[in-house]
Coordinates of C-alpha atoms in Angstrom, one line a residue:
X11 CA 10.2 -27.2 9.9
X12 CA 11.8 -29.7 12.2
X13 CA 14.1 -27.8 13.4
X14 CA 12.6 -25.6 15.5
X15 CA 11.3 -28.3 18.0
X16 CA 14.7 -28.6 19.8
X17 CA 14.7 -25.2 20.9
X18 CA 11.8 -24.6 21.6
X19 CA 11.9 -28.0 24.3
X20 CA 15.0 -26.6 25.4
X21 CA 12.4 -23.5 26.1
X22 CA 9.4 -25.4 27.7
X23 CA 11.5 -27.4 30.2
X24 CA 13.3 -24.1 31.8
X25 CA 9.2 -23.2 32.0
X26 CA 8.5 -26.7 33.2
X27 CA 11.0 -26.4 36.0
X28 CA 9.1 -23.9 37.8
X29 CA 5.8 -25.1 37.4
X30 CA 4.6 -23.8 34.6
X31 CA 1.9 -24.5 31.4
X32 CA 3.2 -23.3 27.8
X33 CA 0.9 -22.4 25.2
X34 CA 2.0 -22.5 21.7
X35 CA -0.3 -19.9 19.5
X36 CA -0.2 -21.6 16.1
X37 CA -0.8 -18.9 13.1
X38 CA -0.3 -18.0 9.9
X39 CA -0.2 -14.1 8.5
X40 CA -2.3 -13.9 5.9
X41 CA -3.3 -10.4 4.2
X42 CA -0.9 -9.2 7.2
X43 CA 2.1 -10.7 6.7
X44 CA 4.9 -8.6 5.0
X45 CA 6.8 -9.9 1.8
X46 CA 10.2 -7.6 2.6
X47 CA 9.6 -9.8 5.7
X48 CA 9.7 -13.4 4.8
X49 CA 10.4 -13.1 -0.1
X50 CA 6.9 -14.3 -0.1
X51 CA 4.0 -13.8 -1.6
X52 CA 1.4 -12.9 1.5
X53 CA -2.0 -14.9 0.8
X54 CA -5.7 -14.5 1.3
X55 CA -8.9 -15.1 0.5
X56 CA -8.8 -12.8 -2.1
X57 CA -6.8 -10.0 -3.7
X58 CA -7.2 -7.6 -0.9
X59 CA -3.9 -6.4 -0.4
X60 CA -2.6 -4.6 2.8
X61 CA -1.5 -1.1 3.2
X62 CA 0.2 -0.6 6.5
X63 CA 2.0 -3.8 5.1
X64 CA 3.2 -2.6 1.8
X65 CA -0.1 -3.2 0.4
X66 CA 2.0 -5.8 -1.9
X67 CA -0.5 -8.5 -4.3
X68 CA -2.2 -11.0 -2.1
X69 CA -1.6 -15.1 -4.1
X70 CA -4.9 -16.1 -4.1
X71 CA -5.5 -19.6 -2.7
X72 CA -7.4 -22.4 -5.0
X73 CA -9.2 -25.4 -2.8
X74 CA -6.6 -27.4 -3.1
X75 CA -4.0 -25.4 -1.8
X76 CA -6.6 -24.3 1.0
X77 CA -6.1 -28.1 2.3
X78 CA -2.2 -27.7 2.4
X79 CA -2.2 -24.6 4.3
X80 CA -4.7 -26.8 6.5
X81 CA -2.5 -29.7 6.5
X82 CA 0.6 -26.6 7.9
X83 CA -1.5 -25.6 10.2
X84 CA -1.9 -29.8 11.3
X85 CA 2.3 -30.1 10.6
X86 CA 2.2 -26.5 13.4
X87 CA 0.4 -28.9 16.2
X88 CA 2.4 -31.4 15.9
X89 CA 5.3 -29.7 16.1
X90 CA 4.6 -27.7 19.0
X91 CA 2.7 -31.3 21.1
X92 CA 6.5 -32.5 20.2
X93 CA 8.4 -29.9 21.8
X94 CA 7.1 -30.0 24.9
X95 CA 4.1 -26.8 24.6
X96 CA 0.9 -28.1 27.2
X97 CA -2.4 -26.0 24.8
X98 CA -2.7 -25.3 21.6
X99 CA -4.0 -22.0 20.5
X100 CA -5.2 -21.1 16.9
X101 CA -4.8 -18.0 16.0
X102 CA -7.4 -16.6 14.6
X103 CA -7.6 -12.8 15.1
X104 CA -5.4 -9.4 14.2
X105 CA -6.4 -9.3 10.9
X106 CA -4.1 -12.7 9.9
X107 CA -5.5 -15.5 7.5
X108 CA -8.1 -17.4 9.4
X109 CA -10.2 -13.0 10.3
X110 CA -9.9 -12.8 6.7
X111 CA -11.5 -16.2 6.2
X112 CA -14.0 -15.4 8.2
X113 CA -14.3 -11.4 7.1
X114 CA -17.5 -10.1 4.7
X115 CA -15.3 -7.8 3.9
X116 CA -11.8 -9.1 2.7
X117 CA -13.3 -12.3 1.5
X118 CA -14.9 -11.7 -1.8
X119 CA -14.5 -15.7 -2.9
X120 CA -17.9 -17.2 -4.6
X121 CA -16.6 -21.2 -4.2
X122 CA -17.4 -23.1 -0.8
X123 CA -14.9 -21.1 1.5
X124 CA -16.6 -17.7 0.6
X125 CA -19.8 -16.1 0.3
X126 CA -22.1 -16.9 3.5
X127 CA -22.0 -17.2 6.6
X128 CA -21.9 -21.0 6.5
X129 CA -18.7 -20.9 3.8
X130 CA -17.0 -18.1 5.4
X131 CA -16.3 -20.1 8.8
X132 CA -15.5 -23.7 7.0
X133 CA -11.3 -22.4 6.9
X134 CA -11.7 -21.8 10.8
X135 CA -13.6 -25.5 11.9
X136 CA -12.0 -27.7 9.1
X137 CA -8.4 -25.9 10.7
X138 CA -9.8 -27.1 14.4
X139 CA -10.6 -30.3 12.7
X140 CA -7.3 -30.8 11.7
X141 CA -5.5 -29.4 15.1
X142 CA -7.6 -31.3 16.9
X143 CA -7.4 -35.2 15.3
X144 CA -3.3 -34.3 15.1
X145 CA -3.4 -33.7 19.0
X146 CA -6.0 -36.1 20.5
X147 CA -8.8 -34.8 23.2
X148 CA -6.3 -34.9 26.0
X149 CA -4.2 -31.5 24.9
X150 CA -6.6 -28.1 25.0
X151 CA -7.0 -26.7 22.2
X152 CA -8.5 -23.5 22.4
X153 CA -9.3 -20.4 19.4
X154 CA -7.8 -16.3 19.4
X155 CA -10.3 -13.8 17.7
X156 CA -11.1 -10.4 17.3
X157 CA -14.7 -9.5 18.5
X158 CA -15.0 -6.8 16.0
X159 CA -12.9 -5.4 13.4
X160 CA -14.3 -2.2 13.9
X161 CA -14.2 -1.9 9.7
X162 CA -17.5 -1.3 7.5
X163 CA -18.5 -4.8 6.5
X164 CA -16.4 -6.7 8.4
X165 CA -17.1 -8.7 11.0
X166 CA -19.7 -8.7 13.6
X167 CA -20.1 -9.7 17.4
X168 CA -22.9 -11.6 16.5
X169 CA -21.2 -13.6 13.7
X170 CA -18.1 -14.4 16.3
X171 CA -20.5 -15.9 18.4
X172 CA -21.8 -17.7 16.3
X173 CA -18.4 -19.2 15.2
X174 CA -17.1 -19.9 18.9
X175 CA -20.6 -21.6 19.5
X176 CA -20.3 -24.2 16.4
X177 CA -16.8 -25.0 17.6
X178 CA -18.7 -25.9 20.7
X179 CA -19.9 -28.2 19.9
X180 CA -16.9 -29.7 17.9
X181 CA -15.2 -30.5 21.4
X182 CA -13.2 -26.5 21.7
X183 CA -11.6 -26.1 24.8
X184 CA -11.7 -22.2 25.4
X185 CA -12.3 -19.6 23.1
X186 CA -9.4 -15.9 23.2
X187 CA -11.3 -12.6 22.8
X188 CA -9.3 -9.4 21.2
X189 CA -10.5 -7.3 18.3
X190 CA -9.5 -5.3 15.6
X191 CA -6.8 -5.8 12.8
X192 CA -3.7 -3.9 11.4
X193 CA -6.5 -1.5 9.9
X194 CA -7.9 -1.0 13.4
X195 CA -4.7 -1.1 15.2
X196 CA -5.4 1.4 18.3
X197 CA -8.0 -1.5 19.4
X198 CA -6.1 -4.5 18.4
X199 CA -2.7 -2.7 20.7
X200 CA -4.3 0.0 22.5
X201 CA -2.8 3.1 23.6
X202 CA -2.0 4.8 26.8
X203 CA -5.2 7.1 25.1
X204 CA -7.6 3.3 25.2
X205 CA -8.7 2.8 29.5
X206 CA -7.4 -0.3 30.9
X207 CA -9.4 -2.5 30.3
X208 CA -11.7 -1.7 26.9
X209 CA -11.4 -5.2 25.6
X210 CA -13.5 -6.4 28.5
X211 CA -16.9 -6.6 27.8
X212 CA -16.5 -8.6 24.5
X213 CA -15.6 -11.0 26.9
X214 CA -17.8 -10.6 29.1
X215 CA -20.6 -10.4 26.2
X216 CA -19.1 -13.8 24.8
X217 CA -18.5 -15.3 28.0
X218 CA -22.8 -14.2 28.0
X219 CA -23.5 -16.5 25.4
X220 CA -20.7 -20.0 25.4
X221 CA -19.9 -22.7 27.8
X222 CA -16.2 -23.1 27.1
X223 CA -14.1 -20.8 29.6
X224 CA -12.9 -17.1 28.2
X225 CA -10.1 -15.4 27.6
X226 CA -10.1 -11.5 27.9
X227 CA -7.5 -8.6 26.6
X228 CA -7.2 -5.3 26.2
X229 CA -4.9 -3.5 27.9
X230 CA -4.4 -5.7 31.5
X231 CA -1.9 -4.3 33.2
X232 CA -2.0 -3.9 36.4
X233 CA -3.3 -7.8 38.8
X234 CA -6.1 -5.2 40.6
X235 CA -7.2 -5.1 37.3
X236 CA -7.2 -8.4 35.8
X237 CA -8.2 -9.6 39.2
X238 CA -11.7 -7.3 39.5
X239 CA -12.7 -8.9 35.3
X240 CA -12.4 -12.1 37.0
X241 CA -14.1 -11.5 39.8
X242 CA -17.1 -9.1 38.2
X243 CA -17.0 -11.9 35.6
X244 CA -15.8 -10.7 32.3
X245 CA -13.3 -13.1 31.6
X246 CA -12.6 -16.4 33.1
X247 CA -8.4 -16.0 32.6
X248 CA -6.9 -12.8 31.6
X249 CA -4.2 -11.9 29.3
X250 CA -1.9 -9.4 30.2
X251 CA 0.8 -8.7 27.9
X252 CA 2.7 -5.3 27.6
X253 CA 2.7 -5.5 31.5
X254 CA 5.3 -8.0 31.9
X255 CA 7.4 -6.5 29.3
X256 CA 7.3 -3.3 32.1
X257 CA 7.8 -5.5 34.9
X258 CA 8.8 -9.6 34.4
X259 CA 8.0 -9.2 37.9
X260 CA 4.8 -7.9 38.5
X261 CA 3.2 -11.2 39.5
X262 CA 6.0 -12.1 41.9
X263 CA 6.2 -8.6 44.0
X264 CA 2.4 -8.7 44.0
X265 CA 2.6 -12.5 46.3
X266 CA 5.1 -11.5 47.8
X267 CA 2.7 -8.2 49.2
X268 CA 4.7 -6.4 47.2
X269 CA 2.4 -4.6 44.9
X270 CA 3.8 -1.1 45.6
X271 CA 7.2 -1.9 43.4
X272 CA 6.2 -2.9 40.6
X273 CA 7.1 -0.8 37.1
X274 CA 3.6 -0.1 35.4
X275 CA 3.0 0.1 31.8
X276 CA 2.0 3.0 30.7
X277 CA 0.8 1.3 26.9
X278 CA 3.4 3.8 25.3
X279 CA 3.3 0.9 22.8
X280 CA 7.2 1.8 22.7
X281 CA 7.9 -2.3 22.4
X282 CA 5.4 -3.0 19.2
X283 CA 6.2 0.1 17.9
X284 CA 9.9 -0.9 17.4
X285 CA 8.6 -4.3 16.0
X286 CA 6.7 -3.1 13.1
X287 CA 9.9 -0.9 12.7
X288 CA 11.9 -4.5 12.1
X289 CA 13.8 -2.8 15.3
X290 CA 14.3 -5.3 18.9
X291 CA 11.9 -4.6 21.1
X292 CA 11.9 -2.6 24.1
X293 CA 10.3 -0.9 26.6
X294 CA 10.6 2.3 28.0
X295 CA 9.8 2.0 31.6
X296 CA 11.7 -1.1 31.8
X297 CA 15.7 -0.3 30.2
X298 CA 16.3 -4.3 30.8
X299 CA 14.0 -5.4 29.0
X300 CA 15.3 -7.5 26.0
X301 CA 19.1 -7.0 27.7
X302 CA 18.8 -9.4 31.2
X303 CA 21.9 -10.8 30.1
X304 CA 23.8 -8.5 29.4
X305 CA 22.6 -5.5 31.8
X306 CA 23.4 -7.1 35.1
X307 CA 23.4 -5.0 38.6
X308 CA 27.4 -5.6 40.0
X309 CA 27.8 -3.7 43.0
X310 CA 30.9 -1.6 42.5
X311 CA 34.2 -1.5 44.2
X312 CA 35.1 1.6 43.9
X313 CA 32.6 4.1 44.8
X314 CA 32.8 7.2 44.2
X315 CA 30.4 11.3 45.1
X316 CA 28.3 11.2 42.2
X317 CA 26.4 14.7 41.1
X318 CA 23.3 14.4 39.5
X319 CA 21.8 17.8 37.8
X320 CA 18.4 16.9 36.4
X321 CA 15.2 14.6 37.5
X322 CA 13.9 14.1 34.2
X323 CA 13.9 10.0 33.3
X324 CA 17.7 10.0 32.6
X325 CA 18.9 11.7 35.6
X326 CA 16.2 9.6 37.4
X327 CA 18.0 6.9 36.3
X328 CA 21.3 7.1 36.5
X329 CA 20.4 8.9 39.5
X330 CA 19.2 5.3 41.2
X331 CA 21.3 2.7 39.4
X332 CA 24.6 4.5 40.2
X333 CA 23.3 4.0 43.9
X334 CA 22.2 0.3 43.5
X335 CA 25.7 0.0 42.7
X336 CA 26.9 1.6 46.1
X337 CA 27.8 4.8 44.8
X338 CA 27.3 8.2 47.5
X339 CA 24.4 10.0 44.7
X340 CA 22.9 13.5 45.3
X341 CA 20.2 14.3 42.9
X342 CA 19.2 18.1 42.2
X343 CA 16.6 19.0 41.2
X344 CA 15.0 22.8 39.8
X345 CA 11.6 21.6 40.3
X346 CA 9.8 21.2 43.1
X347 CA 9.0 17.7 41.2
X348 CA 11.1 15.2 39.4
X349 CA 9.8 14.0 36.1
X350 CA 11.6 16.5 33.4
X351 CA 10.0 16.0 29.9
X352 CA 7.5 13.6 30.7
X353 CA 5.5 16.0 33.8
X354 CA 4.6 18.0 29.9
X355 CA 4.0 14.6 28.4
X356 CA 1.0 13.6 31.2
X357 CA -0.4 17.0 30.8
X358 CA -3.5 16.3 29.0
X359 CA -6.2 13.8 29.7
X360 CA -5.6 11.2 27.5
X361 CA -1.4 10.8 28.6
X362 CA -1.6 10.9 32.1
X363 CA -0.3 7.5 32.5
X364 CA 2.9 9.3 31.9
X365 CA 2.9 9.8 35.5
X366 CA 2.9 6.2 36.4
X367 CA 6.1 5.6 34.9
X368 CA 7.7 9.1 36.8
X369 CA 6.1 7.6 40.2
X370 CA 7.9 4.3 39.5
X371 CA 11.0 5.7 38.5
X372 CA 11.0 9.1 41.9
X373 CA 10.0 5.8 44.2
X374 CA 13.1 3.3 42.5
X375 CA 15.2 6.8 43.1
X376 CA 13.4 6.9 47.0
X377 CA 15.0 3.6 47.5
X378 CA 18.2 3.4 45.9
X379 CA 19.4 5.2 48.7
X380 CA 20.1 8.4 47.0
X381 CA 20.2 12.0 48.3
X382 CA 17.6 14.2 46.3
X383 CA 17.1 17.8 46.5
X384 CA 14.3 19.2 44.6
X385 CA 13.1 22.9 44.0
X386 CA 17.6 23.9 43.3
X387 CA 18.6 25.5 40.4
X388 CA 22.5 24.5 40.8
X389 CA 25.9 26.4 40.0
X390 CA 29.2 26.0 39.2
X391 CA 29.8 27.9 42.2
X392 CA 27.9 24.1 43.9
X393 CA 29.4 22.1 42.0
X394 CA 32.9 24.2 43.0
X395 CA 31.7 23.9 46.6
X396 CA 30.9 20.1 46.1
X397 CA 33.4 18.3 44.2
X398 CA 31.7 15.2 43.1
X399 CA 34.2 12.3 41.6
X400 CA 31.3 12.2 38.9
X401 CA 29.1 15.2 37.4
X402 CA 26.1 14.0 35.6
X403 CA 24.3 16.4 33.4
X404 CA 20.8 16.3 32.4
X405 CA 19.5 19.4 32.7
X406 CA 17.3 18.5 29.8
X407 CA 15.5 21.0 27.7
X408 CA 13.9 24.1 27.8
X409 CA 11.7 26.2 26.2
X410 CA 12.8 28.3 23.2
X411 CA 10.2 31.0 22.2
X412 CA 11.9 33.6 18.9
X413 CA 12.2 36.3 18.7
X414 CA 11.9 37.1 14.7
X415 CA 8.8 36.0 15.1
X416 CA 7.2 40.2 15.0
X417 CA 5.5 40.7 18.6
X418 CA 6.4 37.1 20.7
X419 CA 7.5 39.3 23.2
X420 CA 3.9 40.6 23.6
X421 CA 2.5 40.0 27.7
X422 CA 0.0 37.3 26.7
X423 CA 2.6 35.5 24.3
X424 CA 4.4 32.4 27.1
X425 CA 5.9 28.7 25.8
X426 CA 4.2 25.4 27.1
X427 CA 6.7 25.3 29.7
X428 CA 5.6 27.9 31.7
X429 CA 1.4 27.1 31.0
X430 CA 1.8 23.4 31.9
X431 CA 3.4 24.3 34.9
X432 CA 1.3 26.5 35.9
X433 CA 2.9 29.7 36.1
X434 CA 0.3 30.6 33.6
X435 CA -2.7 30.8 34.0
X436 CA -4.2 29.3 30.3
X437 CA -6.3 31.5 28.2
X438 CA -9.6 31.4 26.6
X439 CA -9.1 31.9 22.9
X440 CA -5.1 30.6 21.7
X441 CA -3.4 30.3 19.5
X442 CA -0.4 27.2 19.2
X443 CA 2.7 27.6 17.6
X444 CA 3.1 23.6 16.5
X445 CA 1.6 21.2 15.3
X446 CA 3.4 17.5 16.7
X447 CA 3.4 15.7 19.8
X448 CA 4.6 18.9 22.2
X449 CA 2.5 20.7 20.3
X450 CA -0.8 18.7 20.5
X451 CA 0.0 17.9 24.2
X452 CA -0.4 21.5 24.7
X453 CA -3.5 21.8 23.0
X454 CA -5.5 19.1 24.6
X455 CA -4.3 20.4 27.7
X456 CA -5.9 24.4 26.7
X457 CA -8.8 22.7 25.0
X458 CA -9.0 20.2 29.0
X459 CA -9.2 23.3 30.7
X460 CA -12.5 24.8 28.6
X461 CA -10.3 27.0 25.5
X462 CA -10.7 27.2 22.1
X463 CA -7.2 26.0 20.2
X464 CA -5.9 26.8 17.3
X465 CA -2.7 25.1 15.8
X466 CA -0.8 26.3 13.6
X467 CA 1.4 24.2 12.2
X468 CA 4.2 24.8 9.6
X469 CA 4.3 21.2 8.0
X470 CA 1.8 18.6 6.1
X471 CA 0.9 16.0 8.6
X472 CA 0.4 16.6 13.5
X473 CA 2.1 14.5 15.6
X474 CA 4.7 12.9 12.8
X475 CA 6.8 12.3 16.3
X476 CA 3.8 9.7 18.0
X477 CA 3.5 6.3 17.8
X478 CA 1.2 4.7 15.0
X479 CA -1.5 3.9 16.9
X480 CA -1.3 6.7 19.3
X481 CA -1.3 9.4 16.3
X482 CA -4.3 7.3 14.5
X483 CA -6.6 8.3 18.1
X484 CA -5.1 12.2 18.7
X485 CA -6.1 12.7 14.2
X486 CA -9.7 11.2 15.2
X487 CA -10.4 13.5 18.1
X488 CA -9.0 16.6 16.7
X489 CA -11.6 15.7 14.0
X490 CA -14.3 15.4 15.8
X491 CA -13.0 18.1 18.7
X492 CA -15.3 21.1 18.4
X493 CA -12.6 23.2 20.3
X494 CA -9.2 22.5 17.9
X495 CA -8.9 23.9 14.9
X496 CA -5.8 23.1 13.0
X497 CA -3.8 25.3 10.3
X498 CA -1.3 23.3 8.3
X499 CA 1.7 24.0 6.2
X500 CA 1.1 27.8 7.6
X501 CA 3.4 29.7 9.8
X502 CA 2.3 32.6 12.0
X503 CA 4.2 36.0 10.6
X504 CA 2.9 39.0 13.4
X505 CA 1.2 38.4 17.2
X506 CA -0.7 41.2 17.7
X507 CA -2.9 42.0 21.1
X508 CA -5.5 40.4 20.4
X509 CA -5.1 39.4 16.5
X510 CA -1.8 36.8 15.1
X511 CA -1.6 37.3 11.3
X512 CA -0.6 33.8 9.5
X513 CA 0.5 32.8 6.6
X514 CA 0.0 30.2 4.5
X515 CA 0.9 29.8 0.9
X516 CA 1.6 32.7 0.3
X517 CA -1.8 34.0 1.4
X518 CA -2.0 35.8 4.5
X519 CA -5.4 35.6 7.3
X520 CA -6.0 37.7 10.8
X521 CA -7.4 35.2 13.3
X522 CA -9.3 37.4 16.2
X523 CA -10.3 37.5 19.6
X524 CA -6.8 36.1 20.2
X525 CA -6.2 36.2 24.0
X526 CA -2.6 33.8 24.8
X527 CA -0.5 33.1 22.3
X528 CA 1.6 30.1 23.3
X529 CA 5.1 28.8 21.5
X530 CA 5.3 24.7 21.6
X531 CA 7.1 23.4 18.8
X532 CA 10.7 23.8 19.9
X533 CA 12.4 22.5 22.4
X534 CA 16.1 24.0 23.4
X535 CA 18.9 22.1 25.0
X536 CA 19.7 23.5 28.3
X537 CA 24.1 23.4 28.2
X538 CA 24.2 26.2 30.3
X539 CA 25.9 24.6 33.3
X540 CA 27.8 22.1 30.5
X541 CA 29.5 24.9 29.3
X542 CA 30.2 26.9 32.4
X543 CA 32.4 23.6 34.0
X544 CA 33.9 23.0 31.4
X545 CA 36.2 26.3 31.6
X546 CA 38.2 24.9 33.1
X547 CA 36.4 23.7 36.5
X548 CA 35.9 20.1 35.5
X549 CA 39.7 19.9 34.8
X550 CA 41.1 21.8 37.8
X551 CA 38.7 19.8 40.3
X552 CA 39.6 16.5 38.1
X553 CA 35.6 15.8 38.0
X554 CA 34.5 13.6 35.9
X555 CA 32.0 15.6 33.6
X556 CA 28.6 13.4 31.4
X557 CA 26.1 15.2 29.7
X558 CA 23.5 13.2 28.7
X559 CA 19.5 13.1 28.3
X560 CA 17.7 15.5 26.1
X561 CA 20.3 18.0 27.5
X562 CA 23.0 16.1 25.1
X563 CA 20.1 16.0 22.3
X564 CA 16.1 16.3 21.9
X565 CA 14.8 12.4 21.9
X566 CA 12.1 10.3 23.4
X567 CA 12.2 9.2 27.1
X568 CA 13.1 5.6 26.8
X569 CA 16.9 6.8 24.8
X570 CA 17.4 9.5 27.5
X571 CA 16.5 6.6 30.0
X572 CA 18.4 3.6 28.9
X573 CA 21.7 6.6 28.3
X574 CA 21.3 7.3 31.8
X575 CA 21.3 3.4 32.8
X576 CA 24.2 2.8 30.9
X577 CA 26.2 5.9 32.2
X578 CA 25.7 4.3 35.8
X579 CA 26.5 1.3 35.1
X580 CA 29.6 1.6 33.7
X581 CA 31.0 4.6 36.8

């Protein structure tokens, strides 16, 4: 309502002070609206509920009610201009109301707003006309569309092009090309499994068929890719969203010639997963995202000697921030490279983007002035010799091979860490114990090396600890794979020289021809050093000791890094 005009005006005034334009994207949730959030019944052209947001029955509007909805778009445009927005974008993509009316699958009406192509585009045309009448010819008005829903019976590329050609004749100023709906979220919110710029071919196709400027989108997460999209003729403008969440200064750094300092978005989708769970949007690679006012870097007035043991995400973040604040910091990592558990996460080809996260953290650590010692296992004697004021133990986790599994001590039995770090060569016919994220990372790593893999998972579902969009793509890959076989609700009972006995539902089966068994179902906390120094050493030497990250309890990289940054700001 009109009460929103004033706060939006303040925001726009602040943005305009930096000589930037603002765009108001006007939207109606349609069948994507969640009744638990709004308290209102979702609206759609036909009663085809959306299971992703609760599967609520939809209110099917009468023609008179459709006219009221069109009026609401007009009201939204009026408020946007009053609030100081420079450009209006009508959201007609991603399974929201306009998409629902455009879709042959979800629009099953038999009146003037459904049925034929002509009738299904009517709502979009009338909304555009109402908005244009409200704002006049001097305000740019465009529309965002899903070029395809990527579902059987959904909107096609040809139908999307035809719609924009119609709107172009009515005076449309630009088209913003996306793809997908909530039914096809891995296309709509692309995880790292999707290639960078994956939707640009749609923008190029639209650009070849219309005269209005085209905006391209789809995991455009670095400036070089954005520039190529423009120079190659894929689009006239590009959308960059998550990239600015990861590093709000991405453009400023590039313009001042410091592109190498950009913290890159890895498309882990932590930000979007939080929103879908009604939580604040955060960022795995930018702990300050959403906390810019409270997480300010304040220089210490009491520099202290800080010893950090463990070069994973928690340890690197703690060391970096502590050094930036003026402390004398030394970080020790037992492996030859920092990264911790993220070194495991980046192992399969589809997860390589995790490598960007470690690359950026190592660079920031080096630039902070902290001293870095790799290939060194720290003991209690080392702590006593160094005598730091503060000891931060970010020693992470280690693999666990259970002795209770018969045959787990055989020479061809190993763990995910030894395999992925290269201490053990991959087998050719491998059983992987565990089908959650860690197990499937191991399985895909092995498959990429040419192995045939059988995954044994004791629960009834794979990778339930993986974010939704990435999990959907993983399941699709596994279903297509001729190298990965999955056995759910199963346990390994015995490991023999070249066979594994599996139990499922009380029945036993022998898998033959096995040359390797990899345990990838359990990580245990590595607290050995913490326990050693806690036995009087820390008190005797007056050392402040902190256990952080996965060593405290296993969790996602974001949570571990957040703990590291909060601790470093409190020292």
